[in-house]
XYZ file of C-alpha atoms in Angstrom:
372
model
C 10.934 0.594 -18.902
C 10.772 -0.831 -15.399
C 6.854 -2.521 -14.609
C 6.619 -0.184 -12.080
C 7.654 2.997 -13.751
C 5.309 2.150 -15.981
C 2.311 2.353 -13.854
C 2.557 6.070 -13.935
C 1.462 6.156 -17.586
C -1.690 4.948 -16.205
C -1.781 8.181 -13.910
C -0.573 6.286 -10.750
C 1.828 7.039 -7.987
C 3.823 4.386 -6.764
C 4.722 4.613 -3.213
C 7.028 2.824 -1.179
C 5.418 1.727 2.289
C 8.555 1.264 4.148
C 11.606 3.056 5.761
C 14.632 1.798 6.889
C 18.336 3.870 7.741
C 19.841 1.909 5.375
C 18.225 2.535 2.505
C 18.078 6.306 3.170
C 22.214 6.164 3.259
C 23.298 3.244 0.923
C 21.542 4.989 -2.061
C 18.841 2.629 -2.434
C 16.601 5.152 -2.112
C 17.523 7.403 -4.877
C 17.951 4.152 -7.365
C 14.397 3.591 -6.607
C 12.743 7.167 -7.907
C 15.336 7.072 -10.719
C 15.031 3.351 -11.824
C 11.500 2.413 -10.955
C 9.771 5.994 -10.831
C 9.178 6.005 -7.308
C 7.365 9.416 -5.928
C 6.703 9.040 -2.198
C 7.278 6.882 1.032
C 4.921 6.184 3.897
C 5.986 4.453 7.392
C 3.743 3.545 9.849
C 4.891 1.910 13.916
C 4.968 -1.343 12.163
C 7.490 -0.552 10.040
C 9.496 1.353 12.417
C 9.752 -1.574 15.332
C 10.560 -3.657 12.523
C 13.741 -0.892 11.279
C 14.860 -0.009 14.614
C 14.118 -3.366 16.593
C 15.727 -6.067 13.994
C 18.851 -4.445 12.880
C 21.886 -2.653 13.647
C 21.705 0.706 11.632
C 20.405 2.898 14.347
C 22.940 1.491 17.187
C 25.631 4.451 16.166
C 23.080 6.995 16.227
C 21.342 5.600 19.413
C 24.301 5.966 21.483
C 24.851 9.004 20.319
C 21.608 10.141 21.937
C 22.143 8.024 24.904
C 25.915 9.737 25.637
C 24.042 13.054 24.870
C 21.752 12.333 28.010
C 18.136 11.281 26.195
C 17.295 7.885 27.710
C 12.909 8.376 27.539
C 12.800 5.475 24.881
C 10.074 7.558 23.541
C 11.804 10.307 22.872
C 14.743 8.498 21.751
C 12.349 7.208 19.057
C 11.205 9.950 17.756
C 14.236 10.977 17.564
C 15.591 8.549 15.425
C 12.475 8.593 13.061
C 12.096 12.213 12.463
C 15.931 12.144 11.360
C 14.750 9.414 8.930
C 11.457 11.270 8.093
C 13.976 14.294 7.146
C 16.227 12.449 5.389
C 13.604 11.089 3.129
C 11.751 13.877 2.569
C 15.156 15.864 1.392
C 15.603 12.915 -1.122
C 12.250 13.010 -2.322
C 12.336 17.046 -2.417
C 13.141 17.333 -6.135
C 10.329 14.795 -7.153
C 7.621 16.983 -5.338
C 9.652 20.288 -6.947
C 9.333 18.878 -10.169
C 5.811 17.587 -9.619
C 4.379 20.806 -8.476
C 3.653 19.069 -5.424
C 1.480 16.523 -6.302
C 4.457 13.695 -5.407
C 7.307 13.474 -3.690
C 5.743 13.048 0.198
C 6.493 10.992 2.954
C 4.203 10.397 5.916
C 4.778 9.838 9.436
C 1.806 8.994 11.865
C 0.876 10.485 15.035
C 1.433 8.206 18.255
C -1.866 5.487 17.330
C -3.001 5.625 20.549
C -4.300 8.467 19.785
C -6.475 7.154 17.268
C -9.640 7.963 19.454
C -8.492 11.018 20.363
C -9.276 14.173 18.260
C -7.268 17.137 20.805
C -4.551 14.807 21.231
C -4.305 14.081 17.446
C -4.568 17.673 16.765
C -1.643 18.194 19.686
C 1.080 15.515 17.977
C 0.020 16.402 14.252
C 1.515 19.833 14.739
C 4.388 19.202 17.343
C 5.655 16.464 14.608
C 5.107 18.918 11.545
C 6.429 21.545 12.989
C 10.084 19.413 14.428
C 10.030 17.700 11.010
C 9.853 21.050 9.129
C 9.383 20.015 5.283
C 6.745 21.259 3.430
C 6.696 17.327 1.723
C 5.726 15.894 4.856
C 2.214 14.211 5.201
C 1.015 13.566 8.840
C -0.578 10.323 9.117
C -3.898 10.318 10.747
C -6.291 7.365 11.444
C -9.312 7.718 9.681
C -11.813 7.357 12.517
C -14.517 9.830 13.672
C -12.292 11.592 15.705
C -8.996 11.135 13.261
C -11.908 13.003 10.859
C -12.677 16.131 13.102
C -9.073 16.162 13.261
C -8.382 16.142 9.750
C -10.520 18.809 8.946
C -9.005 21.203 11.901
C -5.593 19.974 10.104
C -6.427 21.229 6.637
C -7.750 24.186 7.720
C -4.427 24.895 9.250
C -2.235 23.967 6.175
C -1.161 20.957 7.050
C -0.538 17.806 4.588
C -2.489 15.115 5.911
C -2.083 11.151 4.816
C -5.288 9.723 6.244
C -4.919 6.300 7.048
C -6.984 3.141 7.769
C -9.932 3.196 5.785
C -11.970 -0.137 5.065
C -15.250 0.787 4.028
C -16.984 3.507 1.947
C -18.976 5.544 4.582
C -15.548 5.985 5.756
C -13.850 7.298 3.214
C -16.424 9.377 2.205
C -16.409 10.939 6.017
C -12.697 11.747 5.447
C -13.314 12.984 2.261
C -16.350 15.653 3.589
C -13.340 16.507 6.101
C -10.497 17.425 3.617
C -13.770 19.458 1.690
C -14.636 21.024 5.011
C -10.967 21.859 6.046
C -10.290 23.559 2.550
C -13.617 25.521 2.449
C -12.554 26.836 6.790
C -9.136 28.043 5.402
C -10.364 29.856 2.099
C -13.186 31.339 4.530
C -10.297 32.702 6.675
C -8.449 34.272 3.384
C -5.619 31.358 3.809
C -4.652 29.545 0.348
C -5.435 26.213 -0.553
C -3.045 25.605 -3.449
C -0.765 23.632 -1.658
C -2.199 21.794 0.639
C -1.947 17.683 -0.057
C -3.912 15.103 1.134
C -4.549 11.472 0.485
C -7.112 8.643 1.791
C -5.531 5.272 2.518
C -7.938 2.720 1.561
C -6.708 -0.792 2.827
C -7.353 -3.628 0.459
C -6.041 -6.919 1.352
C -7.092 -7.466 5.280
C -10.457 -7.128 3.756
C -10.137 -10.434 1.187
C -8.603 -12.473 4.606
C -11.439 -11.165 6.827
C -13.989 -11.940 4.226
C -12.760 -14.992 2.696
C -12.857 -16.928 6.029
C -16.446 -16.054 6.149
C -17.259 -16.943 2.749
C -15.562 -20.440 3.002
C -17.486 -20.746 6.089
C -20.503 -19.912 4.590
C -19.948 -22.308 1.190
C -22.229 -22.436 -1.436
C -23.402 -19.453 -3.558
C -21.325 -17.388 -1.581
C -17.502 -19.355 -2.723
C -17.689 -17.477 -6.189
C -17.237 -14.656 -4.071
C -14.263 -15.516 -2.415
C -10.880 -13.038 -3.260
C -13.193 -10.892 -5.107
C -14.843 -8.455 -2.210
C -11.226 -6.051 -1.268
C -10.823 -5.479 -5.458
C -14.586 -4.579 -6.004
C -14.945 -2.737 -2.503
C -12.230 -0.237 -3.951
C -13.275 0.143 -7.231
C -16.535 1.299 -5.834
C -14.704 3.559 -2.979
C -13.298 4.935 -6.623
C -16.848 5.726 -8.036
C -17.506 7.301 -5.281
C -14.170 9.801 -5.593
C -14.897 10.642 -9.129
C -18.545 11.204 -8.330
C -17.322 13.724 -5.199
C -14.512 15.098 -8.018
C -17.526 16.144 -10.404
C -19.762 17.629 -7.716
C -20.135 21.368 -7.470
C -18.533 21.565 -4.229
C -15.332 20.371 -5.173
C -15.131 22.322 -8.442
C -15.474 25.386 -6.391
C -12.718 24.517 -4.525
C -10.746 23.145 -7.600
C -11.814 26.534 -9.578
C -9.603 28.232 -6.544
C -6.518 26.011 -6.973
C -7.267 22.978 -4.331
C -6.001 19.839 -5.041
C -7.861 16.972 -4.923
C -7.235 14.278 -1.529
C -6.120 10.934 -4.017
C -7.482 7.751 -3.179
C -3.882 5.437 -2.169
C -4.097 1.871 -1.952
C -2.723 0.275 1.182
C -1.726 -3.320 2.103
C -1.884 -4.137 -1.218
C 0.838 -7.153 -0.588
C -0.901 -10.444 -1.094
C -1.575 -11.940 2.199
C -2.977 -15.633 0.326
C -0.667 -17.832 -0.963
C -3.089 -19.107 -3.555
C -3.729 -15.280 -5.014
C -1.327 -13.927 -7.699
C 1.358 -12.068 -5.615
C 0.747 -9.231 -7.100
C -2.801 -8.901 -7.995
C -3.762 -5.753 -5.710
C -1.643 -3.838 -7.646
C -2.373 -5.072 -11.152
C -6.396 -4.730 -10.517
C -6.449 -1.162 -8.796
C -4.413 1.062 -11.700
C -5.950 4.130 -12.447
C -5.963 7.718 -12.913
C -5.359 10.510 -9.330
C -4.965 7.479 -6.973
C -1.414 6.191 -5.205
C -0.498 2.606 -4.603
C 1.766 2.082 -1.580
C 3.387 -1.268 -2.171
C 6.283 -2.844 0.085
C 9.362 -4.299 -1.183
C 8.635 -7.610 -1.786
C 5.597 -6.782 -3.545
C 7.500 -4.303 -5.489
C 10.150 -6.779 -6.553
C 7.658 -8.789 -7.126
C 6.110 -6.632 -9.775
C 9.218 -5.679 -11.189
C 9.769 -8.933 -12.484
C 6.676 -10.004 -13.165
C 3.643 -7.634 -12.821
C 1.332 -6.134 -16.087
C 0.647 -3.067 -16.027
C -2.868 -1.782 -17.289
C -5.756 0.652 -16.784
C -7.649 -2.383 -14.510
C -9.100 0.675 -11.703
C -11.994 1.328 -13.687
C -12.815 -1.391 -15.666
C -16.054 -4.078 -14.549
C -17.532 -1.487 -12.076
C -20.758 -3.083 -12.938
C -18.959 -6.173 -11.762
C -18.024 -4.745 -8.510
C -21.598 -3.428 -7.835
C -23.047 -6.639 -8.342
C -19.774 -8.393 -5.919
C -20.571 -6.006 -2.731
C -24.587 -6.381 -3.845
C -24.361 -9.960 -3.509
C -22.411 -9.577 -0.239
C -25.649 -8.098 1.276
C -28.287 -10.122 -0.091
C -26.291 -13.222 1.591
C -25.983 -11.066 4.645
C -22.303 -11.556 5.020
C -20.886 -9.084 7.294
C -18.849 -6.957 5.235
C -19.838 -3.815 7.493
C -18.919 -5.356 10.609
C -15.588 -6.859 9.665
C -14.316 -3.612 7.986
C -15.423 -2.060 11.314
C -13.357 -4.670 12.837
C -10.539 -3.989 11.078
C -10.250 -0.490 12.065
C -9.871 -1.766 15.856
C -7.401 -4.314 14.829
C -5.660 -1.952 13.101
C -5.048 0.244 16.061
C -4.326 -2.114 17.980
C -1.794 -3.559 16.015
C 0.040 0.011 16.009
C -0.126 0.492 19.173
C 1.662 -3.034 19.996
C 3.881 -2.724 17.007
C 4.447 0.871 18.809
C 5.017 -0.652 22.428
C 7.755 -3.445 21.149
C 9.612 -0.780 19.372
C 9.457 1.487 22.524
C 10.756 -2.170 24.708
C 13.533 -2.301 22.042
C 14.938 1.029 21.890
C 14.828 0.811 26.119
C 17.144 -2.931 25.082
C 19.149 -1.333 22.851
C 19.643 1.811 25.317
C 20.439 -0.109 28.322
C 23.045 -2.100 26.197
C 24.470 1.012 24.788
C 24.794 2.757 27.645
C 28.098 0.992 29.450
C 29.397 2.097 25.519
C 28.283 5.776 25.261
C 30.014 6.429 28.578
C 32.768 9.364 28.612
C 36.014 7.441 29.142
């Protein structure tokens, strides 16, 4: 059995965090779920300008569009990445058939400058669900205070929701009230909640760079800390999902057929050369979450990864990681606040050079995609 299908004996869904044309039409896809067990695919800007901006698979299509009369690079696009979305989520449709839909999503985030901007979020969430049309589509929303008045509004609606950029715990647990909020709004207004799918992207390795420049800056005590804070900071944002899964509220809810909003690892690629290259997906295996893992992380695994149960072992350890992280007053709060902003921000560019490439690639296609 591949490493990776294995992880799902360990109740975790692996998740590819990438998209690319190529992959949706070679097959590659398809070999993936079948061979290595894969149940879902997320995309963010990133990996779009890095799909439509370094290769040639979109060129036929783009000039297709261009001869057609679209030239708004925006529109051109979305264009091109809700045909992908749809593609995927077509190939994907038997997985979250034959998983009752629990599996078998793909996400695709609303424009991140909207990140601050709950009518606006609330505006693109449902113009892109609704031009995607599959019910295995999750719209990716930041998870900021305004992502999280959206997400509730978004729930309540029927909407899947993939809620991304989470650092820290208060966050989570702010998205997490959300989903609970959204669910209780649409069984208040006699709409079911059977269906509705949600997970909370917890980032994990920007937090180990961010905090391990501190810590070596810091030296002393605080070195036996170092590659330690990301791993123990989810394993307590874990705790804290199990303790909201045993709560009266949710079992309410859960009584009524809701399912619950899975905790999915993001950036989980290993960022430091001296860390095992795959030890944020070793160390964070456990029951109801998702691990989205990118391809070299997932070929690294394949060949050499171990699968275990590793998400809920040494909590104690973990309390006593972030608890020494606050009695040396490192600032653990205000880098995973940090984060969030540099996280947006790096969507947003990552959204504005895809945007400068497609207007490239248009203005070089055009003299092509010209009747004869």
């Amino acid at each position: 059995m591949s490493a990776l299908k294995a992880i799902s004996e360990y109740g975790q869904s692996v998740w590819l965090d990438y998209i690319r044309r190529d992959l949706l039409e070679s097959g590659g896809l398809r070999k993936l779920i079948v061979e290595d067990g894969l149940l879902g695919l997320t995309s963010n800007p990133a990996i779009f300008e890095k799909a439509i901006g370094g290769s040639a698979d979109y060129d036929r299509a783009l000039q297709a569009l261009v001869a057609g009369g679209l030239r708004d690079p925006a529109a051109l696009f979305e264009r091109l990445a809700i045909e992908d979305i749809q593609q995927a989520a077509d190939i994907f449709r038997p997985v979250w058939e034959a998983s009752g839909g629990v599996d078998g999503y793909v996400s695709l985030e609303v424009a991140p400058g909207l990140a601050y901007d709950t009518a606006g979020t609330l505006a693109d969430a449902r113009r892109l669900w609704a031009a995607v049309g599959r019910p295995n589509l999750m719209i990716k929303v930041p998870g900021t205070a305004e992502g999280a008045a959206a997400i509730r509004q978004l729930i309540a609606e029927g909407l899947n929701v993939n809620v991304t950029l989470l650092f820290s715990r208060p966050a989570y647990r702010a998205v997490a009230e959300a989903y609970l909020a959204g669910l209780e709004a649409r069984r208040a207004a006699g709409g079911p909640i059977e269906r509705i799918a949600s997970v909370a992207s917890f980032f994990i390795s920007r937090i180990d760079t961010a905090m391990d420049a501190e810590i070596a800056a810091r030296g002393g005590e605080a070195l036996a800390l170092t590659g330690k804070v990301a791993i123990a900071n989810a394993k307590l944002a874990y705790e804290d999902y199990r303790a909201l899964s045993a709560s009266p509220r949710w079992q309410a809810l859960a009584a009524q057929g809701a399912r619950p909003q899975r905790l999915l690892w993001a950036s989980t690629g290993t960022k430091n050369p001296a860390y095992r290259d795959v030890l944020y997906v070793e160390e964070l295996i456990g029951p109801d979450t998702v691990d989205t893992i990118p391809p070299a992380t997932m070929d690294a695994f394949r060949d050499h990864g171990r699968p275990r149960r590793s998400l809920d072992e040494g909590t104690a350890e973990a309390a006593a990681v972030i608890a020494a992280v606050a009695r040396l007053d490192l600032p653990l709060d205000a880098i995973t606040t940090r984060l969030v902003a540099e996280g947006v921000k790096l969507f947003v560019d990552a959204h504005d050079q895809l945007l400068a490439a497609v207007a490239r690639k248009r203005d070089a296609l055009a003299p092509q995609a010209q009747p004869a």
